[in-house]
Coordinates of C-alpha atoms in Angstrom, one line a residue:
A1 CA -72.4 -7.2 -40.2
E2 CA -72.2 -8.3 -36.4
A3 CA -71.6 -6.1 -33.9
K4 CA -68.4 -6.6 -31.9
G5 CA -67.1 -5.8 -28.6
G6 CA -64.4 -4.0 -27.2
A7 CA -60.7 -5.4 -27.3
L8 CA -58.3 -5.7 -25.0
G9 CA -54.5 -5.9 -25.4
G10 CA -51.4 -7.1 -23.4
A11 CA -49.2 -10.1 -21.8
L12 CA -50.5 -13.4 -20.3
V13 CA -48.1 -13.3 -16.9
R14 CA -49.6 -16.7 -16.1
G15 CA -52.1 -19.3 -16.9
T16 CA -53.8 -20.0 -20.5
L17 CA -56.6 -17.8 -21.5
R18 CA -59.6 -19.9 -24.0
V19 CA -62.2 -18.2 -26.3
G20 CA -65.2 -18.4 -23.8
D21 CA -63.9 -17.8 -20.5
V22 CA -65.3 -15.5 -18.0
L23 CA -63.0 -13.0 -17.1
E24 CA -63.2 -9.7 -14.7
V25 CA -61.2 -6.3 -15.7
R26 CA -59.7 -4.5 -12.1
P27 CA -60.1 -1.8 -11.3
G28 CA -63.1 -1.0 -13.5
A29 CA -66.0 1.9 -12.3
V30 CA -64.2 4.0 -9.7
T31 CA -65.9 6.3 -7.8
E32 CA -63.7 8.8 -5.7
Q33 CA -66.0 9.3 -1.8
P34 CA -65.3 12.6 -0.2
R35 CA -62.4 12.9 1.3
G36 CA -61.7 14.1 5.0
P37 CA -58.8 15.9 5.8
G38 CA -54.6 14.4 5.4
P39 CA -53.5 13.0 2.2
R40 CA -55.5 9.6 1.8
R41 CA -58.2 8.8 -0.5
S42 CA -61.1 6.1 -0.7
F43 CA -62.8 5.0 -3.4
T44 CA -65.1 2.4 -4.3
C45 CA -64.4 0.5 -7.3
E46 CA -66.9 -1.8 -9.7
P47 CA -64.8 -4.6 -11.7
L48 CA -66.1 -5.1 -15.2
G49 CA -67.4 -8.8 -16.1
T50 CA -66.5 -9.9 -19.9
I51 CA -66.7 -12.8 -22.1
V52 CA -63.4 -13.6 -24.2
Q53 CA -65.0 -14.0 -27.6
E54 CA -62.1 -14.1 -29.7
I55 CA -57.9 -14.3 -28.8
K56 CA -55.1 -12.8 -31.8
S57 CA -51.4 -13.3 -31.8
G58 CA -50.8 -10.2 -34.4
E59 CA -52.9 -11.5 -37.1
I60 CA -53.6 -15.2 -36.1
A61 CA -56.5 -16.3 -34.6
L62 CA -55.9 -18.2 -31.0
D63 CA -58.2 -21.0 -29.1
C64 CA -56.3 -20.7 -26.6
A65 CA -52.7 -18.4 -25.2
A66 CA -50.1 -19.0 -22.7
P67 CA -47.4 -16.3 -21.0
G68 CA -45.0 -15.2 -23.5
G69 CA -45.7 -12.0 -26.6
L70 CA -48.5 -10.0 -26.7
I71 CA -52.3 -11.0 -27.1
A72 CA -55.6 -9.3 -28.0
L73 CA -58.7 -10.3 -26.8
G74 CA -62.2 -9.8 -28.5
T75 CA -64.6 -9.2 -25.7
S76 CA -68.1 -8.9 -24.9
L77 CA -67.3 -5.7 -23.3
C78 CA -69.2 -2.6 -24.5
P79 CA -66.8 -0.9 -26.8
S80 CA -67.3 2.7 -25.3
Q81 CA -65.8 1.1 -22.3
C82 CA -62.6 0.6 -24.2
A83 CA -62.0 3.4 -25.9
N84 CA -59.4 6.3 -25.3
D85 CA -56.9 4.2 -23.2
V86 CA -59.8 4.5 -20.5
L87 CA -58.7 0.8 -19.1
Q88 CA -54.8 1.1 -18.9
G89 CA -53.1 -0.2 -16.1
S90 CA -55.6 -2.7 -15.5
V91 CA -55.4 -6.4 -14.8
V92 CA -57.7 -8.7 -16.1
G93 CA -57.9 -12.8 -15.2
L94 CA -60.3 -15.3 -13.7
P95 CA -63.2 -13.6 -11.4
G96 CA -61.7 -14.9 -7.5
Q97 CA -57.8 -14.8 -9.2
V98 CA -57.1 -11.2 -10.0
P99 CA -55.1 -9.2 -7.5
P100 CA -56.4 -7.1 -4.5
I101 CA -57.2 -3.2 -5.8
W102 CA -55.1 -0.8 -3.1
Q103 CA -55.9 2.6 -1.9
A104 CA -53.1 3.0 -0.2
L105 CA -50.0 0.8 -0.1
L106 CA -46.8 -0.1 2.7
L107 CA -44.1 -0.5 0.6
T108 CA -41.0 -2.7 2.0
E109 CA -37.0 -2.9 0.4
L110 CA -37.4 0.9 -0.1
T111 CA -34.2 1.2 -2.5
Y112 CA -32.0 4.1 -3.4
I113 CA -30.9 4.2 -6.9
Q114 CA -27.2 5.6 -7.3
E115 CA -25.7 7.6 -9.6
E116 CA -22.8 5.9 -10.6
A117 CA -19.2 7.8 -10.0
P118 CA -17.3 9.5 -12.8
A119 CA -14.5 7.4 -13.5
R120 CA -11.0 8.1 -12.8
T121 CA -7.9 8.4 -14.2
G122 CA -3.7 8.8 -13.9
S123 CA -4.6 12.7 -13.1
D124 CA -6.6 12.4 -10.3
E125 CA -3.6 12.5 -8.4
D126 CA -2.8 16.1 -9.3
S127 CA -3.7 18.6 -7.0
S128 CA -6.3 20.3 -9.7
D129 CA -7.8 17.0 -10.5
A130 CA -8.4 16.1 -6.5
E131 CA -10.3 19.4 -6.6
E132 CA -12.5 18.4 -9.1
A133 CA -12.8 14.9 -8.0
A134 CA -14.1 17.1 -5.0
R135 CA -16.6 19.0 -6.3
A136 CA -18.1 16.2 -8.5
A137 CA -18.5 14.3 -5.1
R138 CA -20.5 17.1 -3.3
R139 CA -22.7 17.3 -6.4
A140 CA -23.4 13.3 -6.4
A141 CA -24.4 14.0 -2.7
K142 CA -26.3 17.0 -3.0
A143 CA -27.8 14.5 -5.9
A144 CA -28.9 11.7 -3.6
R145 CA -29.9 14.1 -0.9
A146 CA -32.4 15.3 -3.6
R147 CA -33.4 12.2 -4.6
K148 CA -34.4 11.0 -1.1
V149 CA -38.0 10.0 -0.4
R150 CA -40.0 12.5 2.5
A151 CA -43.0 12.5 4.1
G152 CA -45.4 15.0 1.5
D153 CA -43.7 14.7 -1.5
Q154 CA -45.3 14.2 -5.0
L155 CA -44.7 10.9 -6.7
R156 CA -45.5 8.4 -9.3
L157 CA -45.6 4.6 -9.1
Y158 CA -45.1 2.1 -11.8
A159 CA -46.4 -1.5 -11.1
G160 CA -46.8 -3.8 -14.0
A161 CA -49.0 -1.4 -16.8
A162 CA -50.4 0.3 -14.3
C163 CA -49.0 4.3 -13.0
V164 CA -50.3 6.4 -10.8
D165 CA -49.7 9.5 -8.5
A166 CA -49.1 9.5 -5.0
T167 CA -48.6 11.0 -2.3
A168 CA -45.8 9.8 0.5
V169 CA -47.2 9.8 3.7
K170 CA -44.2 8.3 6.0
V171 CA -40.9 7.5 5.4
S172 CA -38.5 5.1 6.7
G173 CA -35.2 5.0 5.1
T174 CA -33.2 2.7 8.2
R175 CA -36.1 0.2 7.7
Q176 CA -36.5 1.2 4.4
K177 CA -40.6 1.3 4.5
L178 CA -42.7 4.0 2.8
E179 CA -46.3 4.6 3.0
L180 CA -48.4 6.2 0.3
A181 CA -51.5 7.6 -0.3
L182 CA -52.6 6.9 -3.9
H183 CA -54.7 9.3 -6.1
A184 CA -56.2 6.4 -7.9
P185 CA -56.8 2.7 -7.6
V186 CA -54.0 0.6 -8.8
C187 CA -54.4 -3.8 -8.9
A188 CA -51.3 -5.6 -7.8
G189 CA -50.1 -8.3 -5.9
L190 CA -48.2 -8.4 -2.6
E191 CA -44.5 -8.5 -3.2
T192 CA -44.9 -6.9 -6.5
T193 CA -42.2 -4.5 -7.1
V194 CA -43.1 -1.0 -8.3
A195 CA -40.5 1.5 -10.0
I196 CA -40.9 5.1 -8.1
E197 CA -40.3 8.7 -9.5
K198 CA -40.3 11.8 -7.8
G199 CA -41.5 15.1 -8.9
S200 CA -39.7 18.4 -8.8
V201 CA -39.4 22.0 -11.1
D202 CA -38.1 19.8 -13.7
G203 CA -40.7 16.9 -14.0
F204 CA -40.4 13.5 -12.2
Q205 CA -37.6 11.5 -11.8
L206 CA -36.8 8.1 -11.2
V207 CA -35.6 7.6 -7.8
A208 CA -36.2 4.2 -6.2
H209 CA -37.9 0.7 -6.6
A210 CA -39.5 -1.1 -3.7
R211 CA -42.0 -3.8 -2.9
I212 CA -45.4 -3.6 -2.0
S213 CA -45.3 -5.1 1.9
Q214 CA -49.4 -4.7 2.3
G215 CA -52.5 -1.6 2.7
D216 CA -55.8 -0.7 2.5
A217 CA -58.1 -2.1 -0.3
C218 CA -60.7 -0.3 -1.7
E219 CA -64.0 -1.3 -1.2
V220 CA -65.5 -3.8 -3.9
R221 CA -68.6 -4.0 -5.6
G222 CA -70.3 -6.1 -8.6
A223 CA -68.4 -8.2 -10.4
G224 CA -66.0 -10.7 -8.2
G225 CA -67.9 -9.8 -5.2
A226 CA -65.8 -8.9 -2.3
D227 CA -61.6 -8.6 -2.8
P228 CA -59.6 -11.5 -2.1
T229 CA -57.3 -9.6 -0.3
P230 CA -56.4 -9.8 3.5
A231 CA -58.0 -7.4 6.2
A232 CA -57.2 -4.0 5.4
A233 CA -56.3 -1.1 7.6
E234 CA -59.2 1.2 8.6
P235 CA -58.8 4.2 6.6
D236 CA -57.7 6.7 9.2
E237 CA -55.5 4.5 10.9
P238 CA -51.9 3.5 10.1
L239 CA -50.9 0.4 8.0
E240 CA -49.0 -0.7 10.6
P241 CA -47.8 0.4 14.3
P242 CA -45.6 3.8 13.2
F243 CA -42.1 3.3 12.7
P244 CA -39.4 6.1 13.0

């Protein structure tokens, strides 16, 4: 029987894919460099190159695919490279057109998720109900303070299909900015909206969302060549002038 390569599954966001297309898978093979002081980490990434050998939507074989619905790609990758969901959260596209790979991010438009206030009833004017409403307001205020992100907090970031842990480096509530040191590389475009969870003794809780403004890109080797990103900050420099 003819040997088959590894399979990739997901949703096509834009453009078209055809059998025979050459693709790049990011981040690909990742190597973490020795860590220095502080929370920042440094990675070297080698994207994987592959050829589309087959496209399927369910049981239907396709010659090409457009955005909408899920598709499966039969590729020339070694099956071991796709086993056990090791490529989960990766981004696949034409070489030179795949988003940057980041090891640190500056997020803007940081917006905290607010809990809904309890509905008022006709009895809210009674003193006992007013006291309960005041207690509920204090509990809500306490919960809102617990959701606030502070420097040093352990966070979990969701960008597209990727999920990566991170450490908050700097936070500005007034300017709605958050600088993160990622614990693993993430491939995402500028202006991508991300969801942010905050760690606690009870696990991680969704607390905010924001947009990717800029970042520190990983060193990229091999397939695809240099990363098509804006000039990245040096590893030990802030992503922009310090903010309060």
